[in-house]
Short mmCIF file of C-alpha atoms in Angstrom, two decimals:
data_model
loop_
_atom_site.label_atom_id
_atom_site.label_comp_id
_atom_site.label_asym_id
_atom_site.label_seq_id
_atom_site.Cartn_x
_atom_site.Cartn_y
_atom_site.Cartn_z
CA ASP A 8 -7.87 4.38 13.72
CA ALA A 9 -7.65 6.92 10.93
CA GLY A 10 -11.05 8.13 9.76
CA ILE A 11 -11.34 6.83 6.22
CA THR A 12 -14.56 5.64 4.66
CA GLN A 13 -14.90 4.07 1.24
CA SER A 14 -18.21 3.72 -0.54
CA PRO A 15 -19.62 1.57 -1.85
CA ARG A 16 -17.88 -1.37 -0.22
CA HIS A 17 -19.23 -3.79 -2.82
CA LYS A 18 -20.54 -3.16 -6.30
CA VAL A 19 -21.48 -5.30 -9.26
CA THR A 20 -21.96 -3.54 -12.56
CA GLU A 21 -22.03 -4.25 -16.26
CA THR A 22 -19.45 -3.50 -18.91
CA GLY A 23 -19.80 -0.01 -20.32
CA THR A 24 -21.49 1.59 -17.33
CA PRO A 25 -19.91 4.45 -15.38
CA VAL A 26 -18.84 3.82 -11.80
CA THR A 27 -17.72 6.22 -9.09
CA LEU A 28 -16.00 5.18 -5.90
CA ARG A 29 -15.80 7.63 -3.05
CA CYS A 30 -13.13 8.04 -0.41
CA HIS A 31 -13.98 10.25 2.53
CA GLN A 32 -11.55 11.23 5.30
CA THR A 33 -12.02 13.08 8.56
CA GLU A 34 -8.29 13.54 9.26
CA ASN A 35 -7.68 16.65 7.14
CA HIS A 36 -4.70 14.88 5.55
CA ARG A 37 -3.10 16.41 2.48
CA TYR A 38 -2.35 13.28 0.47
CA MET A 39 -4.93 10.83 -0.83
CA TYR A 40 -4.34 7.79 -3.03
CA TRP A 41 -6.29 5.22 -4.99
CA TYR A 42 -4.78 1.74 -5.42
CA ARG A 43 -6.10 -1.41 -6.98
CA GLN A 44 -5.18 -4.85 -5.72
CA ASP A 45 -5.12 -7.89 -7.97
CA PRO A 46 -3.67 -11.35 -7.33
CA GLY A 47 -0.03 -11.51 -8.33
CA HIS A 48 0.27 -7.75 -8.72
CA GLY A 49 0.20 -6.41 -5.20
CA LEU A 50 -1.13 -2.88 -4.89
CA ARG A 51 -0.77 -0.64 -7.91
CA LEU A 52 -1.26 3.10 -7.78
CA ILE A 53 -4.01 4.47 -10.01
CA HIS A 54 -4.08 8.17 -9.14
CA TYR A 55 -3.14 10.31 -6.20
CA SER A 56 -3.75 13.79 -4.88
CA TYR A 57 -1.45 16.13 -2.98
CA GLY A 58 -4.02 18.83 -2.37
CA VAL A 59 -7.40 20.12 -3.42
CA LYS A 60 -7.59 20.02 -7.21
CA ASP A 61 -3.99 18.75 -7.36
CA THR A 62 -3.86 15.23 -8.75
CA ASP A 63 -1.43 13.09 -10.69
CA LYS A 64 -1.38 9.75 -12.45
CA GLY A 65 -0.02 6.54 -11.06
CA GLU A 66 1.19 3.48 -12.93
CA VAL A 67 -2.23 2.13 -13.99
CA SER A 68 -4.26 5.26 -14.66
CA ASP A 69 -5.72 4.37 -18.08
CA GLY A 70 -9.50 4.14 -17.92
CA TYR A 71 -9.71 6.03 -14.63
CA SER A 72 -10.19 9.64 -13.65
CA VAL A 73 -10.22 11.35 -10.27
CA SER A 74 -11.43 14.53 -8.68
CA ARG A 75 -10.75 16.25 -5.41
CA SER A 76 -12.85 19.36 -4.95
CA LYS A 77 -12.43 19.44 -1.17
CA THR A 78 -9.88 18.09 1.28
CA GLU A 79 -12.02 15.30 2.65
CA ASP A 80 -13.24 13.65 -0.54
CA PHE A 81 -11.35 11.88 -3.35
CA LEU A 82 -13.47 10.37 -6.09
CA LEU A 83 -12.38 7.65 -8.49
CA THR A 84 -14.42 7.34 -11.69
CA LEU A 85 -14.48 4.59 -14.26
CA GLU A 86 -16.07 6.32 -17.25
CA SER A 87 -16.96 3.06 -18.99
CA ALA A 88 -16.22 0.02 -16.85
CA THR A 89 -14.51 -3.01 -18.38
CA SER A 90 -14.05 -6.53 -17.04
CA SER A 91 -10.31 -5.84 -16.57
CA GLN A 92 -11.27 -3.27 -13.95
CA THR A 93 -12.75 -5.96 -11.72
CA SER A 94 -10.61 -5.55 -8.62
CA VAL A 95 -10.42 -4.48 -5.01
CA TYR A 96 -9.84 -0.74 -4.73
CA PHE A 97 -8.15 0.80 -1.73
CA CYS A 98 -8.07 4.43 -0.74
CA ALA A 99 -5.20 5.65 1.44
CA ILE A 100 -4.33 8.93 3.12
CA SER A 101 -1.18 10.51 4.52
CA ASP A 102 -0.53 13.80 6.23
CA GLN A 103 3.02 14.39 5.02
CA GLY A 104 5.95 13.23 3.00
CA LEU A 105 8.55 11.06 4.70
CA PRO A 106 8.11 9.26 6.90
CA GLY A 107 4.45 9.53 6.01
CA GLU A 108 2.74 6.31 6.95
CA LEU A 109 -0.30 5.62 4.79
CA PHE A 110 -3.60 4.82 6.44
CA PHE A 111 -5.88 2.63 4.36
CA GLY A 112 -9.60 2.37 3.95
CA GLU A 113 -11.30 -1.00 4.12
CA GLY A 114 -11.40 -1.48 0.37
CA SER A 115 -14.14 -1.55 -2.26
CA ARG A 116 -14.74 -4.72 -4.22
CA LEU A 117 -15.87 -3.98 -7.77
CA THR A 118 -17.07 -6.66 -10.16
CA VAL A 119 -17.64 -5.77 -13.81
CA LEU A 120 -19.67 -8.36 -15.68
CA ALA B 15 11.48 5.06 -11.39
CA GLN B 16 11.09 3.20 -8.14
CA LYS B 17 10.79 -0.55 -8.08
CA ILE B 18 10.13 -3.01 -5.27
CA THR B 19 10.85 -6.71 -5.73
CA GLN B 20 9.44 -9.50 -3.59
CA THR B 21 10.19 -12.82 -5.25
CA GLN B 22 9.75 -15.42 -2.54
CA PRO B 23 6.99 -17.93 -3.12
CA GLY B 24 4.64 -18.64 -0.28
CA MET B 25 6.59 -18.89 2.95
CA PHE B 26 5.98 -21.33 5.78
CA VAL B 27 7.26 -21.10 9.34
CA GLN B 28 6.73 -23.11 12.48
CA GLU B 29 5.03 -21.33 15.35
CA LYS B 30 7.53 -19.64 17.71
CA GLU B 31 10.28 -19.70 15.07
CA ALA B 32 11.71 -16.61 13.36
CA VAL B 33 11.18 -15.90 9.68
CA THR B 34 12.70 -13.45 7.20
CA LEU B 35 10.71 -11.97 4.33
CA ASP B 36 12.86 -10.58 1.54
CA CYS B 37 12.52 -7.23 -0.18
CA THR B 38 14.85 -5.51 -2.62
CA TYR B 39 14.34 -2.10 -4.09
CA ASP B 40 15.67 0.16 -6.77
CA THR B 41 15.73 3.93 -6.72
CA SER B 42 17.99 6.76 -7.78
CA ASP B 43 16.88 8.91 -4.85
CA GLN B 44 19.16 9.44 -1.88
CA SER B 45 16.34 10.11 0.54
CA TYR B 46 13.55 7.57 0.77
CA GLY B 47 11.56 5.49 3.18
CA LEU B 48 10.81 1.79 3.31
CA PHE B 49 7.64 0.32 4.78
CA TRP B 50 6.17 -3.05 5.52
CA TYR B 51 2.43 -3.68 5.63
CA LYS B 52 0.49 -6.77 6.66
CA GLN B 53 -2.76 -7.84 5.05
CA PRO B 54 -4.61 -10.65 6.86
CA SER B 55 -7.36 -12.63 5.20
CA SER B 56 -9.89 -10.05 6.37
CA GLY B 57 -8.37 -7.64 3.87
CA GLU B 58 -7.33 -4.59 5.85
CA MET B 59 -3.86 -3.10 5.42
CA ILE B 60 -1.90 -2.87 8.66
CA PHE B 61 1.27 -0.78 8.97
CA LEU B 62 4.11 -2.71 10.63
CA ILE B 63 7.41 -0.86 10.43
CA TYR B 64 9.27 2.01 8.77
CA GLN B 65 12.95 2.58 7.89
CA GLY B 66 14.36 5.85 6.61
CA SER B 67 17.27 5.77 4.19
CA TYR B 68 19.39 7.89 6.51
CA ASP B 69 18.53 5.97 9.66
CA GLU B 70 21.70 4.40 11.04
CA GLN B 71 19.93 1.85 13.18
CA ASN B 72 17.70 -0.91 11.90
CA ALA B 73 14.09 -0.23 12.78
CA THR B 74 12.35 -2.43 15.35
CA GLU B 75 8.73 -2.61 16.44
CA GLY B 76 8.01 -5.33 18.97
CA ARG B 77 8.51 -8.68 17.22
CA TYR B 78 9.21 -6.97 13.89
CA SER B 79 12.60 -5.76 12.79
CA LEU B 80 13.84 -4.48 9.48
CA ASN B 81 17.22 -5.70 8.26
CA PHE B 82 18.27 -2.69 6.21
CA GLN B 83 21.30 -3.12 3.94
CA LYS B 84 21.55 0.09 1.96
CA ALA B 85 24.45 -0.89 -0.29
CA ARG B 86 22.61 -4.04 -1.34
CA LYS B 87 19.29 -2.16 -1.55
CA SER B 88 17.53 -4.68 0.59
CA ALA B 89 15.00 -4.18 3.38
CA ASN B 90 14.09 -7.59 4.75
CA LEU B 91 11.43 -8.00 7.41
CA VAL B 92 12.27 -10.29 10.31
CA ILE B 93 9.44 -11.64 12.44
CA SER B 94 10.60 -13.24 15.65
CA ALA B 95 8.64 -15.81 17.64
CA SER B 96 6.00 -16.33 14.95
CA GLN B 97 2.38 -16.60 16.01
CA LEU B 98 -0.58 -18.15 14.23
CA GLY B 99 -2.00 -14.65 13.78
CA ASP B 100 1.03 -13.72 11.68
CA SER B 101 -0.38 -15.77 8.80
CA ALA B 102 -1.08 -13.11 6.18
CA MET B 103 0.15 -11.40 3.05
CA TYR B 104 3.09 -9.04 3.61
CA PHE B 105 3.91 -6.09 1.39
CA CYS B 106 7.13 -4.12 1.15
CA ALA B 107 6.78 -0.54 -0.07
CA MET B 108 8.94 2.49 -0.77
CA ARG B 109 8.34 6.22 -0.79
CA ASP B 110 10.70 8.93 -1.95
CA SER B 111 11.16 12.26 -0.26
CA GLY B 112 9.70 14.42 -3.01
CA ALA B 113 6.97 16.90 -2.13
CA ASN B 114 4.40 14.84 -4.03
CA SER B 115 5.81 11.45 -3.17
CA LYS B 116 3.85 8.26 -3.54
CA LEU B 117 4.14 4.81 -2.02
CA THR B 118 5.14 2.03 -4.42
CA PHE B 119 4.36 -1.55 -3.38
CA GLY B 120 5.87 -4.92 -4.16
CA LYS B 121 3.70 -7.87 -5.16
CA GLY B 122 3.62 -9.30 -1.68
CA ILE B 123 4.58 -12.54 0.07
CA THR B 124 2.17 -14.99 1.66
CA LEU B 125 3.28 -16.25 5.06
CA SER B 126 1.69 -19.28 6.69
CA VAL B 127 2.47 -20.12 10.31
CA ARG B 128 2.17 -23.80 11.21
CA PRO B 129 1.14 -24.85 14.74
#
């Protein structure tokens, strides 16, 4: 199994508070991704990274920021959490372009009250 | 922009029967890859099968095969001899060949296998 760790795995917070989710990999893979999963929407890309300090937006990036200061860590930050950001967040990694299978973390369930 | 469409409602299949899960896609790229992932109720994402746009043969992995029809832009997953453990959500996804390519997912299909 690919070495991916997401933390925290579960978090409950209140509207307006900042939240940071961490994705840590031990595979030295170049690409890292943050997705959110919501019923009826599948997995939607929030942000991704193709190298240290190289990041780009996905389709649902509003309200989120990311940072990647070293290969192994990709942080997702909600500056001011809203109830619409209640979701399950998945981190994924890949070592190359095509074919480039993605390996997923176990997910982080975030509830914003 | 890439788009993946999975429109089937929840699917049901009898144990030991075959089932086809539909996926259509839209892209202007010539080089791309198509993936299927399985998500059981426990929540983890499990890679099943991959098809490259230039692959001449349909991909197969054990009981999984991908019915790739490039002209119709479809990439249907066929599961043969269904098992109870196949009950899960299934996602089709696509990735282009760009240097900074990303994986775009469909909304998923729920499959239930009946004993």
